[in-house]
Amino acid sequence: MRVSCSWLKNYVSLDGITPEELAESLTLRSQEVEGVFPLAQGENLVIGEVLSVSPHEKADKLVVCEVDVKKKRLTIICGAPNVRQGQKVAVALPGATLAHGLRIEKTEIRGVVSEGMIASLTELGIDYKYHHEDGIHVLHHTAPAGEDAMAYLFFNDTVLDLDITPNRADLLSMIGVAHDVAAIFNRDVKIPKPKIVTAKMENPLTIETETKACKSYYGRVLDDVTIGESPRWMRSRLIAAGIRPINNVVDITNYVMLETGQPLHAFDYDKVGEERVLVREAKKGETFTTLDDEERKLEEGDILITNGKEPIALGGVMGGAETEVTEETTSILLESAAFDPRRIRRTSGRLGLKSESSLRFERGIDPAMTRYALDRAAALLAVYASTSIRDGIKYFDNHENKRSPIELSLEKLNRVLGSDFDTAHVQDVLQRLSFPFEEKDGIFVVDPPSRRQDINTYQDLIEEIGRLSDYNILPATLPTTVSRGGLTDYQRFKRRTRHILADLGFDETMTYALREKERVYDLAKDKEKEPVSLSKPLSRAHQTLVLTPLHGLFDVAAHNRARKTEAIHIYEIGKCYEEEGETEMLGILMCGSYRTHRWQKHAPTSFFTLKGIIESLADALRFSPLIFTSTTIGNYHPHQCAIIKAQGEEIGHIGKVHPEYADAHDLKDVHLAEIDLEKAYELGRERSAYTPVPKHPGMQRDIALLVDESINAEAIKRTARECAGEMLAAIHVFDLYEGDKLPKGKKSLAFRLRFEDAEKTLQADTTDKLVQEIVKALEEEHGAIQR
Amino acid sequence: MDVKKRIDELEEELEKELEKVKTQAELLNVKSRYLGKKAEISSFMKHMRDLPKEKRPAFGQAVNEGKERFASLIEKRQAFLKRRSIEKKLAKERVDVTLDAPDFRVGSRHIINQIVEEVEDLFIGMGYTIEEGPEIETDEMNFEKLNLPKDHPARDMQDSLYITEETLLRTHTSPVQVRTMLEYGGKKPVKMICPGKAYRRDDDDATHSHQFYQIEGLVVDESTTMADLKGTLLVLAKAMFGPERKIRLRPSYFPFTEPSAEVDVSCANCAGEGCNICKNTGYIEILGAGMVNDYVLAASGYDPEKYQGFAFGVGIERIAMLRYGIEDIRNFYTNDLRFLRQFKA
């Protein structure tokens, strides 16, 4: 809502208050003022009369005007095509500053001295959308030459741009804003009293409704309409409010709407054709042509204003093309009505017809204003469109005006706000608000006025008293509730995960959960998961919720690789969003060298680098040991991919991205892993009692085995463990050789075994015996030959 | 023969010879010549029996002292040679200390999560629990129980991403308030914050993001006041933006709180004087808050006659943008490593 300060003064005195002070006070006690700006810009601007227009000898598109500004005659060069002899115009004298910092000086243009400028409205800072004028602005022929043009145009005004919250429908009117200003500054509100002088002819209308969605409908008929311009003061106020002036009839309905918050509509009464108004609900499939000449498909629940036969308006949303007021209109039917806010919201939303009117109906209007607004508009039309008003107002009004009084105790008020207000303070605030009330023993019983339909509960009253007192006077205290705060074990587990990965050199990402639908399974392990999609997608790129954080990580890698970042090691705790619920997943991606010794030789990042990361993480978070089992998954390398299990339960997967898929995204050697964090947490071991540190030194033995290519290291380790029992403290592969020097289909695996005995110092022969047993078992079980 | 004099002469000779000694072998050679069995000094003892008895002790002592001095000189030389050989060896190990080291950089946690943790820790210190909830929410939890019935004008303020008629991506973290209160069964005080992602139908640009991160706070007890809200938010503002910061409450509207307020923090850039960052107001809007609406309490199983409380919601991106002067919200979701790595913690 844009509020003209000079207009606001009609209803409440602003003496001694600057627009900036007003804005500040409204922001702190009413609604946020988003901007304070002048309606127009121009100093040193006078009204002039164009005495003559003659061509500029050296410029085709320019003319030389003699302009009379009363004190003297000026020669002004003008480029506007619409300048004519005899016009009254706004002349910017040398030294004037107009909108956008335009400064006017006496200048010579191609040999002729120009002593000022004839201004257009745009040059005065009035946006083109409010006037649609391409040339200079031509004033009325009665404009007094020599006088201040800005004052004549009512342009010396400051506008406040208020951001009105949805609850404050009352502030969508100048009178409503005046009431709040009055409450803040403790002043009175003056509301103009319309003077209705009626003709003899009676208002012939019958007005009825078939639907409860129309709460009230007041109608007047006016004759002898003279369509023309509305007065200058009204036009400037409309512009200040952000509405383009059209003609007196339209402008007056808009003006009264802005003043009262009650939308009005004027029909060409002759075209209505009947002496009847019948409000009904639209039938499904019914169509109606609105005044923008669009044929609208209606649905049940839309409200139609009809003449008893044909629809003439889409109630509360837009009038009909058939009954639109035009230059030829002589009689009008003026409507002031109230509709069910939800119906208006639904209809205007569905048809994309949001207007100043529909906005006010949606938020809810003051039922007490409906009749007032009609009379106010009729009275203005009588003056500014020389109408005669037919006798009588016709209407129905089904508003239930009973609103319950609201009870609020001083004790409750102070208990909620944490304030220390006394009875006198609350009385003062309620009086400023002009809320009728009674007070007894600290209990206030308040009758909310009709203009404040939003005030219904004691909390509404607390808010009114709180805001007008200024929340900033409240003390700053802390809750007295004694409680134990903290993270849950799982939350701590998640934090640890993120910190460990960061310490391992991984950067954390945060990616969009909504992605392309067609890529949702690309990096997901389970193709049977049911993804979740938006019913109305934001865009193709943001349509479906991801099944794995790997989706985002992969795209982040592509983004960074394209920007020449070499080492990309990233992770994210995201979610797998499925119809049946959301699971928190850890995704890790490695691409490029990891912890590189830049100028010395190093092993490239491989499947095993990432495997090592996962194992370190599992160890630190106590969900190790992990078992990796070969598998194949869609876009992963068919021979470098594994399921990860902990305690026999699958908790994730790891693998190299298929080179073709990586290549399609300009990536190479990408390794991914995903861990179901919730499962990993559940499988995590409790911190158990400590194991004593071995007192006796252990022994180490290396064995090299020749085995079939197909035998995996894990199988050999398992056999060795089963065979040696607890004595085998650790077993690791320390060498792998596959080459020409070996028999075809064979590989050589070398293991380092570490033996420990908690009871005694291990003897060399005991250890050797154990090794022999292990080798024997491996031979039997896997056909392994010791080398 | 004056033995003492001879020993002194020999010592001088030894010193000169040792200076020329370069290797361990040479040293051994010198050592055997001056201290070995055939060494001159060793032969002196033979002369002792020729001396009168009373002179023998002095003679013996002089010879022994001489030997000790020789040995000491040789040892010194030996130590010198050893040190020099180590130095030579180390000299060969000289490195260019300006060469690049291996890359052992510690990674960065996402700036949003860093701020979330900071806020969590702040509130944990004040006795709050951390609650979480689903991102796919029901219309009931996201709107209806928060006093936003269908057709409510305020639903315009947060155009939503629906999945079905009744489910949507939550438009705020507020449904977690309801879930937590329902879980507590209306029986005990609530003191929680809830960090999480939320979604709105916005086209992504410098200041809008369809996905964003919020922290919701809720305290419900018998005597929780708006002054408590103000004090709590002041603690938050100071923790986020510096101990000098002040806050300002402006009336606002949220269906789930009443009274509702928007909260501004005094501009850190100009200390409230007015600058282009705060649009010359001296204040910057950071969050929305208010006293929990009775409707929400009742819908969540809390008796509004007995309980009252406050709630607030703050956007994490906004905090980060203000704190670090980040001008484009898309930075948080593009995840350019050159951006992310600037925020170490």
PDB file of N, CA, C and O in Angstrom, chain B residues 52-92:
ATOM      1  N   PRO B  52     116.825 -42.827  41.221  1.00  0.00           N
ATOM      2  CA  PRO B  52     116.797 -43.064  42.662  1.00  0.00           C
ATOM      3  C   PRO B  52     115.364 -43.245  43.122  1.00  0.00           C
ATOM      4  O   PRO B  52     114.424 -42.675  42.541  1.00  0.00           O
ATOM      5  N   LYS B  53     115.221 -44.026  44.148  1.00  0.00           N
ATOM      6  CA  LYS B  53     113.911 -44.425  44.622  1.00  0.00           C
ATOM      7  C   LYS B  53     112.967 -43.248  44.868  1.00  0.00           C
ATOM      8  O   LYS B  53     111.793 -43.264  44.527  1.00  0.00           O
ATOM      9  N   GLU B  54     113.586 -42.182  45.480  1.00  0.00           N
ATOM     10  CA  GLU B  54     112.716 -41.063  45.856  1.00  0.00           C
ATOM     11  C   GLU B  54     112.213 -40.287  44.642  1.00  0.00           C
ATOM     12  O   GLU B  54     111.202 -39.595  44.706  1.00  0.00           O
ATOM     13  N   LYS B  55     112.885 -40.426  43.481  1.00  0.00           N
ATOM     14  CA  LYS B  55     112.436 -39.675  42.296  1.00  0.00           C
ATOM     15  C   LYS B  55     111.424 -40.447  41.445  1.00  0.00           C
ATOM     16  O   LYS B  55     110.802 -39.909  40.544  1.00  0.00           O
ATOM     17  N   ARG B  56     111.370 -41.770  41.753  1.00  0.00           N
ATOM     18  CA  ARG B  56     110.529 -42.606  40.894  1.00  0.00           C
ATOM     19  C   ARG B  56     109.046 -42.181  40.828  1.00  0.00           C
ATOM     20  O   ARG B  56     108.488 -42.091  39.722  1.00  0.00           O
ATOM     21  N   PRO B  57     108.431 -41.891  42.013  1.00  0.00           N
ATOM     22  CA  PRO B  57     106.974 -41.536  41.909  1.00  0.00           C
ATOM     23  C   PRO B  57     106.734 -40.338  41.007  1.00  0.00           C
ATOM     24  O   PRO B  57     105.825 -40.355  40.179  1.00  0.00           O
ATOM     25  N   ALA B  58     107.579 -39.296  41.163  1.00  0.00           N
ATOM     26  CA  ALA B  58     107.394 -38.081  40.355  1.00  0.00           C
ATOM     27  C   ALA B  58     107.552 -38.399  38.884  1.00  0.00           C
ATOM     28  O   ALA B  58     106.767 -37.949  38.035  1.00  0.00           O
ATOM     29  N   PHE B  59     108.562 -39.283  38.593  1.00  0.00           N
ATOM     30  CA  PHE B  59     108.810 -39.660  37.208  1.00  0.00           C
ATOM     31  C   PHE B  59     107.592 -40.379  36.632  1.00  0.00           C
ATOM     32  O   PHE B  59     107.101 -40.048  35.550  1.00  0.00           O
ATOM     33  N   GLY B  60     107.150 -41.382  37.407  1.00  0.00           N
ATOM     34  CA  GLY B  60     105.983 -42.178  36.947  1.00  0.00           C
ATOM     35  C   GLY B  60     104.763 -41.303  36.683  1.00  0.00           C
ATOM     36  O   GLY B  60     104.085 -41.445  35.675  1.00  0.00           O
ATOM     37  N   GLN B  61     104.574 -40.396  37.600  1.00  0.00           N
ATOM     38  CA  GLN B  61     103.395 -39.520  37.461  1.00  0.00           C
ATOM     39  C   GLN B  61     103.488 -38.680  36.201  1.00  0.00           C
ATOM     40  O   GLN B  61     102.520 -38.525  35.462  1.00  0.00           O
ATOM     41  N   ALA B  62     104.714 -38.158  35.945  1.00  0.00           N
ATOM     42  CA  ALA B  62     104.923 -37.318  34.761  1.00  0.00           C
ATOM     43  C   ALA B  62     104.618 -38.105  33.490  1.00  0.00           C
ATOM     44  O   ALA B  62     103.938 -37.618  32.580  1.00  0.00           O
ATOM     45  N   VAL B  63     105.078 -39.367  33.439  1.00  0.00           N
ATOM     46  CA  VAL B  63     104.851 -40.185  32.241  1.00  0.00           C
ATOM     47  C   VAL B  63     103.355 -40.459  32.069  1.00  0.00           C
ATOM     48  O   VAL B  63     102.801 -40.312  30.972  1.00  0.00           O
ATOM     49  N   ASN B  64     102.744 -40.866  33.170  1.00  0.00           N
ATOM     50  CA  ASN B  64     101.312 -41.176  33.066  1.00  0.00           C
ATOM     51  C   ASN B  64     100.475 -39.975  32.646  1.00  0.00           C
ATOM     52  O   ASN B  64      99.575 -40.077  31.830  1.00  0.00           O
ATOM     53  N   GLU B  65     100.804 -38.823  33.247  1.00  0.00           N
ATOM     54  CA  GLU B  65     100.093 -37.614  32.847  1.00  0.00           C
ATOM     55  C   GLU B  65     100.286 -37.318  31.375  1.00  0.00           C
ATOM     56  O   GLU B  65      99.361 -36.923  30.670  1.00  0.00           O
ATOM     57  N   GLY B  66     101.513 -37.552  30.907  1.00  0.00           N
ATOM     58  CA  GLY B  66     101.820 -37.353  29.491  1.00  0.00           C
ATOM     59  C   GLY B  66     100.942 -38.237  28.632  1.00  0.00           C
ATOM     60  O   GLY B  66     100.313 -37.776  27.677  1.00  0.00           O
ATOM     61  N   LYS B  67     100.848 -39.508  29.019  1.00  0.00           N
ATOM     62  CA  LYS B  67     100.021 -40.435  28.238  1.00  0.00           C
ATOM     63  C   LYS B  67      98.559 -39.973  28.189  1.00  0.00           C
ATOM     64  O   LYS B  67      97.903 -39.998  27.150  1.00  0.00           O
ATOM     65  N   GLU B  68      98.111 -39.526  29.359  1.00  0.00           N
ATOM     66  CA  GLU B  68      96.711 -39.063  29.412  1.00  0.00           C
ATOM     67  C   GLU B  68      96.495 -37.871  28.493  1.00  0.00           C
ATOM     68  O   GLU B  68      95.479 -37.758  27.794  1.00  0.00           O
ATOM     69  N   ARG B  69      97.492 -36.984  28.522  1.00  0.00           N
ATOM     70  CA  ARG B  69      97.348 -35.803  27.656  1.00  0.00           C
ATOM     71  C   ARG B  69      97.323 -36.202  26.186  1.00  0.00           C
ATOM     72  O   ARG B  69      96.539 -35.684  25.395  1.00  0.00           O
ATOM     73  N   PHE B  70      98.225 -37.162  25.842  1.00  0.00           N
ATOM     74  CA  PHE B  70      98.246 -37.638  24.444  1.00  0.00           C
ATOM     75  C   PHE B  70      96.895 -38.235  24.066  1.00  0.00           C
ATOM     76  O   PHE B  70      96.324 -37.940  23.010  1.00  0.00           O
ATOM     77  N   ALA B  71      96.419 -39.090  24.948  1.00  0.00           N
ATOM     78  CA  ALA B  71      95.142 -39.771  24.671  1.00  0.00           C
ATOM     79  C   ALA B  71      94.015 -38.741  24.483  1.00  0.00           C
ATOM     80  O   ALA B  71      93.168 -38.857  23.577  1.00  0.00           O
ATOM     81  N   SER B  72      94.039 -37.744  25.344  1.00  0.00           N
ATOM     82  CA  SER B  72      92.997 -36.718  25.265  1.00  0.00           C
ATOM     83  C   SER B  72      93.051 -35.979  23.933  1.00  0.00           C
ATOM     84  O   SER B  72      92.027 -35.693  23.309  1.00  0.00           O
ATOM     85  N   LEU B  73      94.317 -35.661  23.492  1.00  0.00           N
ATOM     86  CA  LEU B  73      94.459 -34.976  22.202  1.00  0.00           C
ATOM     87  C   LEU B  73      93.906 -35.826  21.067  1.00  0.00           C
ATOM     88  O   LEU B  73      93.214 -35.339  20.172  1.00  0.00           O
ATOM     89  N   ILE B  74      94.228 -37.128  21.134  1.00  0.00           N
ATOM     90  CA  ILE B  74      93.776 -38.038  20.077  1.00  0.00           C
ATOM     91  C   ILE B  74      92.256 -38.157  20.084  1.00  0.00           C
ATOM     92  O   ILE B  74      91.603 -38.095  19.040  1.00  0.00           O
ATOM     93  N   GLU B  75      91.722 -38.237  21.257  1.00  0.00           N
ATOM     94  CA  GLU B  75      90.263 -38.336  21.379  1.00  0.00           C
ATOM     95  C   GLU B  75      89.563 -37.114  20.793  1.00  0.00           C
ATOM     96  O   GLU B  75      88.560 -37.209  20.105  1.00  0.00           O
ATOM     97  N   LYS B  76      90.134 -35.981  21.133  1.00  0.00           N
ATOM     98  CA  LYS B  76      89.568 -34.740  20.621  1.00  0.00           C
ATOM     99  C   LYS B  76      89.539 -34.746  19.100  1.00  0.00           C
ATOM    100  O   LYS B  76      88.547 -34.385  18.464  1.00  0.00           O
ATOM    101  N   ARG B  77      90.706 -35.225  18.568  1.00  0.00           N
ATOM    102  CA  ARG B  77      90.796 -35.268  17.105  1.00  0.00           C
ATOM    103  C   ARG B  77      89.761 -36.238  16.539  1.00  0.00           C
ATOM    104  O   ARG B  77      89.122 -35.969  15.532  1.00  0.00           O
ATOM    105  N   GLN B  78      89.642 -37.343  17.270  1.00  0.00           N
ATOM    106  CA  GLN B  78      88.696 -38.372  16.807  1.00  0.00           C
ATOM    107  C   GLN B  78      87.268 -37.811  16.784  1.00  0.00           C
ATOM    108  O   GLN B  78      86.529 -37.983  15.816  1.00  0.00           O
ATOM    109  N   ALA B  79      86.925 -37.129  17.863  1.00  0.00           N
ATOM    110  CA  ALA B  79      85.584 -36.541  17.944  1.00  0.00           C
ATOM    111  C   ALA B  79      85.384 -35.533  16.821  1.00  0.00           C
ATOM    112  O   ALA B  79      84.327 -35.471  16.180  1.00  0.00           O
ATOM    113  N   PHE B  80      86.474 -34.764  16.585  1.00  0.00           N
ATOM    114  CA  PHE B  80      86.388 -33.776  15.524  1.00  0.00           C
ATOM    115  C   PHE B  80      86.143 -34.439  14.163  1.00  0.00           C
ATOM    116  O   PHE B  80      85.290 -34.013  13.388  1.00  0.00           O
ATOM    117  N   LEU B  81      86.927 -35.522  13.934  1.00  0.00           N
ATOM    118  CA  LEU B  81      86.772 -36.219  12.650  1.00  0.00           C
ATOM    119  C   LEU B  81      85.373 -36.789  12.494  1.00  0.00           C
ATOM    120  O   LEU B  81      84.776 -36.717  11.434  1.00  0.00           O
ATOM    121  N   LYS B  82      84.855 -37.347  13.581  1.00  0.00           N
ATOM    122  CA  LYS B  82      83.524 -37.962  13.527  1.00  0.00           C
ATOM    123  C   LYS B  82      82.461 -36.906  13.198  1.00  0.00           C
ATOM    124  O   LYS B  82      81.596 -37.101  12.353  1.00  0.00           O
ATOM    125  N   ARG B  83      82.594 -35.791  13.915  1.00  0.00           N
ATOM    126  CA  ARG B  83      81.609 -34.739  13.694  1.00  0.00           C
ATOM    127  C   ARG B  83      81.674 -34.243  12.250  1.00  0.00           C
ATOM    128  O   ARG B  83      80.678 -34.021  11.593  1.00  0.00           O
ATOM    129  N   ARG B  84      82.950 -34.140  11.755  1.00  0.00           N
ATOM    130  CA  ARG B  84      83.079 -33.640  10.398  1.00  0.00           C
ATOM    131  C   ARG B  84      82.486 -34.620   9.387  1.00  0.00           C
ATOM    132  O   ARG B  84      81.875 -34.214   8.404  1.00  0.00           O
ATOM    133  N   SER B  85      82.650 -35.889   9.675  1.00  0.00           N
ATOM    134  CA  SER B  85      82.110 -36.857   8.712  1.00  0.00           C
ATOM    135  C   SER B  85      80.583 -36.829   8.726  1.00  0.00           C
ATOM    136  O   SER B  85      79.937 -36.933   7.682  1.00  0.00           O
ATOM    137  N   ILE B  86      79.978 -36.650   9.911  1.00  0.00           N
ATOM    138  CA  ILE B  86      78.510 -36.533   9.972  1.00  0.00           C
ATOM    139  C   ILE B  86      78.057 -35.281   9.233  1.00  0.00           C
ATOM    140  O   ILE B  86      77.113 -35.304   8.441  1.00  0.00           O
ATOM    141  N   GLU B  87      78.795 -34.207   9.462  1.00  0.00           N
ATOM    142  CA  GLU B  87      78.424 -32.957   8.809  1.00  0.00           C
ATOM    143  C   GLU B  87      78.447 -33.096   7.297  1.00  0.00           C
ATOM    144  O   GLU B  87      77.576 -32.588   6.584  1.00  0.00           O
ATOM    145  N   LYS B  88      79.468 -33.825   6.838  1.00  0.00           N
ATOM    146  CA  LYS B  88      79.588 -34.037   5.384  1.00  0.00           C
ATOM    147  C   LYS B  88      78.393 -34.800   4.864  1.00  0.00           C
ATOM    148  O   LYS B  88      77.809 -34.485   3.826  1.00  0.00           O
ATOM    149  N   LYS B  89      78.068 -35.849   5.636  1.00  0.00           N
ATOM    150  CA  LYS B  89      76.948 -36.695   5.238  1.00  0.00           C
ATOM    151  C   LYS B  89      75.665 -35.854   5.208  1.00  0.00           C
ATOM    152  O   LYS B  89      74.880 -35.915   4.258  1.00  0.00           O
ATOM    153  N   LEU B  90      75.455 -35.055   6.250  1.00  0.00           N
ATOM    154  CA  LEU B  90      74.237 -34.240   6.320  1.00  0.00           C
ATOM    155  C   LEU B  90      74.210 -33.199   5.215  1.00  0.00           C
ATOM    156  O   LEU B  90      73.155 -32.860   4.689  1.00  0.00           O
ATOM    157  N   ALA B  91      75.403 -32.697   4.884  1.00  0.00           N
ATOM    158  CA  ALA B  91      75.462 -31.685   3.829  1.00  0.00           C
ATOM    159  C   ALA B  91      74.898 -32.232   2.531  1.00  0.00           C
ATOM    160  O   ALA B  91      74.279 -31.512   1.741  1.00  0.00           O
ATOM    161  N   LYS B  92      75.133 -33.551   2.352  1.00  0.00           N
ATOM    162  CA  LYS B  92      74.605 -34.173   1.135  1.00  0.00           C
ATOM    163  C   LYS B  92      73.079 -34.296   1.183  1.00  0.00           C
ATOM    164  O   LYS B  92      72.440 -34.481   0.160  1.00  0.00           O
TER     165      LYS B  92
END
